[in-house]
């Protein structure tokens, strides 16, 4: 057989979590509908993995597309301090899309977590570059770095 072996979904999420600085524990209890826990410092996250053939698109509702997985994460018998995430991976993408499942009735796609070094592959960079609330912080001795100039005269 030629080429690289396809990556296992379970080992891929553990490698990704390790790169972000988390430790992982796989779920061995079949009655609980999640794949594993990742933890670091004071953060504990229950992770459910989902692999789909085709990308669901840019603007889709996770609650409508995968209602069973979202409801299963919401009803986990875990304390409310444990975050719940659904990690979605498609056949043609090599990166996970992370969705935060809020215990109420909200799901949020995580765009970027700088502490973890995670950036969504569908991150809308153009939108954030043109946002009206962008602030440039200048570093250096007297507030300016090499080649930097303040925006106001």
Tab-separated table of C-alpha atoms in Angstrom, residues 6-118:
chain	number	residue	atom	x	y	z
A	6	UNK	CA	-5.169	7.529	7.501
A	7	UNK	CA	-5.112	9.033	10.958
A	8	UNK	CA	-7.314	7.569	13.659
A	9	UNK	CA	-9.783	10.124	15.040
A	10	UNK	CA	-9.052	9.212	18.666
A	11	UNK	CA	-5.291	9.536	18.366
A	12	UNK	CA	-5.670	12.757	16.355
A	13	UNK	CA	-7.617	14.557	19.098
A	14	UNK	CA	-5.151	13.422	21.747
A	15	UNK	CA	-2.228	14.734	19.671
A	16	UNK	CA	-4.054	18.031	19.121
A	17	UNK	CA	-4.838	18.377	22.840
A	18	UNK	CA	-1.219	17.622	23.756
A	19	UNK	CA	-0.012	20.348	21.378
A	20	UNK	CA	-2.321	22.794	23.194
A	21	UNK	CA	-0.852	21.794	26.560
A	22	UNK	CA	-3.630	19.545	27.856
A	23	UNK	CA	-3.459	16.080	29.371
A	24	UNK	CA	-6.022	13.552	28.141
A	25	UNK	CA	-7.991	10.648	29.532
A	26	UNK	CA	-10.116	8.525	27.219
A	27	UNK	CA	-13.593	7.501	28.290
A	28	UNK	CA	-13.824	3.736	28.810
A	29	UNK	CA	-17.426	3.798	30.074
A	30	UNK	CA	-19.717	3.016	27.137
A	31	UNK	CA	-22.803	4.346	28.937
A	32	UNK	CA	-21.444	7.910	28.960
A	33	UNK	CA	-21.721	9.545	25.503
A	34	UNK	CA	-18.393	11.359	25.279
A	35	UNK	CA	-14.969	10.322	24.022
A	36	UNK	CA	-12.656	11.688	26.666
A	37	UNK	CA	-11.587	14.380	29.081
A	38	UNK	CA	-8.820	16.893	28.577
A	39	UNK	CA	-7.531	18.863	31.527
A	40	UNK	CA	-4.962	21.519	32.381
A	41	UNK	CA	-4.564	23.781	35.414
A	42	UNK	CA	-8.166	24.526	36.400
A	43	UNK	CA	-9.764	23.642	33.050
A	44	UNK	CA	-11.523	20.330	32.506
A	45	UNK	CA	-13.288	19.672	29.210
A	46	UNK	CA	-15.453	16.717	28.177
A	47	UNK	CA	-14.889	16.124	24.456
A	48	UNK	CA	-17.174	14.407	21.953
A	49	UNK	CA	-15.627	13.676	18.550
A	50	UNK	CA	-17.589	13.700	15.318
A	51	UNK	CA	-16.276	12.924	11.854
A	52	UNK	CA	-18.408	13.806	8.838
A	53	UNK	CA	-17.854	13.283	5.146
A	54	UNK	CA	-18.746	16.760	3.878
A	55	UNK	CA	-18.217	20.151	5.468
A	56	UNK	CA	-21.417	21.525	6.988
A	57	UNK	CA	-20.577	25.002	5.666
A	58	UNK	CA	-19.705	28.300	7.263
A	59	UNK	CA	-23.011	29.336	8.830
A	60	UNK	CA	-24.796	26.298	10.159
A	61	UNK	CA	-26.530	25.643	13.449
A	62	UNK	CA	-24.934	22.854	15.429
A	63	UNK	CA	-28.172	22.232	17.340
A	64	UNK	CA	-30.021	21.548	14.088
A	65	UNK	CA	-27.280	19.564	12.338
A	66	UNK	CA	-26.255	17.260	15.222
A	67	UNK	CA	-29.085	17.403	17.790
A	68	UNK	CA	-28.380	13.999	19.370
A	69	UNK	CA	-24.709	14.717	20.068
A	70	UNK	CA	-25.450	18.173	21.494
A	71	UNK	CA	-28.193	16.864	23.773
A	72	UNK	CA	-26.004	13.982	24.939
A	73	UNK	CA	-23.257	16.432	25.955
A	74	UNK	CA	-25.740	18.664	27.763
A	75	UNK	CA	-27.140	15.793	29.816
A	76	UNK	CA	-23.795	14.348	30.939
A	77	UNK	CA	-23.721	13.619	34.681
A	78	UNK	CA	-20.746	15.910	35.222
A	79	UNK	CA	-20.489	19.002	37.416
A	80	UNK	CA	-21.230	22.338	35.708
A	81	UNK	CA	-17.572	23.362	36.074
A	82	UNK	CA	-16.642	20.773	33.433
A	83	UNK	CA	-16.925	22.359	29.991
A	84	UNK	CA	-18.414	20.397	27.132
A	85	UNK	CA	-17.063	20.574	23.581
A	86	UNK	CA	-17.921	18.898	20.299
A	87	UNK	CA	-14.941	18.543	17.990
A	88	UNK	CA	-15.936	18.269	14.346
A	89	UNK	CA	-13.634	16.985	11.634
A	90	UNK	CA	-14.424	16.531	7.956
A	91	UNK	CA	-12.903	14.179	5.439
A	92	UNK	CA	-10.957	16.851	3.545
A	93	UNK	CA	-9.827	19.053	6.438
A	94	UNK	CA	-6.927	18.171	8.678
A	95	UNK	CA	-8.008	20.426	11.539
A	96	UNK	CA	-10.729	20.170	14.154
A	97	UNK	CA	-13.510	22.713	14.523
A	98	UNK	CA	-14.315	23.133	18.208
A	99	UNK	CA	-17.792	23.954	19.466
A	100	UNK	CA	-18.537	24.896	23.051
A	101	UNK	CA	-21.813	23.439	24.340
A	102	UNK	CA	-23.242	25.798	26.946
A	103	UNK	CA	-25.483	23.969	29.465
A	104	UNK	CA	-28.539	26.127	28.638
A	105	UNK	CA	-29.554	26.169	24.997
A	106	UNK	CA	-26.584	27.790	23.290
A	107	UNK	CA	-23.738	26.437	21.210
A	108	UNK	CA	-20.753	28.557	20.222
A	109	UNK	CA	-18.089	27.872	17.631
A	110	UNK	CA	-14.705	28.692	19.120
A	111	UNK	CA	-12.850	31.062	16.816
A	112	UNK	CA	-9.542	31.456	18.612
A	113	UNK	CA	-7.976	30.653	21.978
A	114	UNK	CA	-4.568	32.265	22.149
A	115	UNK	CA	-3.606	30.518	25.404
A	116	UNK	CA	-4.048	27.138	23.706
A	117	UNK	CA	-2.625	28.210	20.366
A	118	UNK	CA	-5.906	27.174	18.723
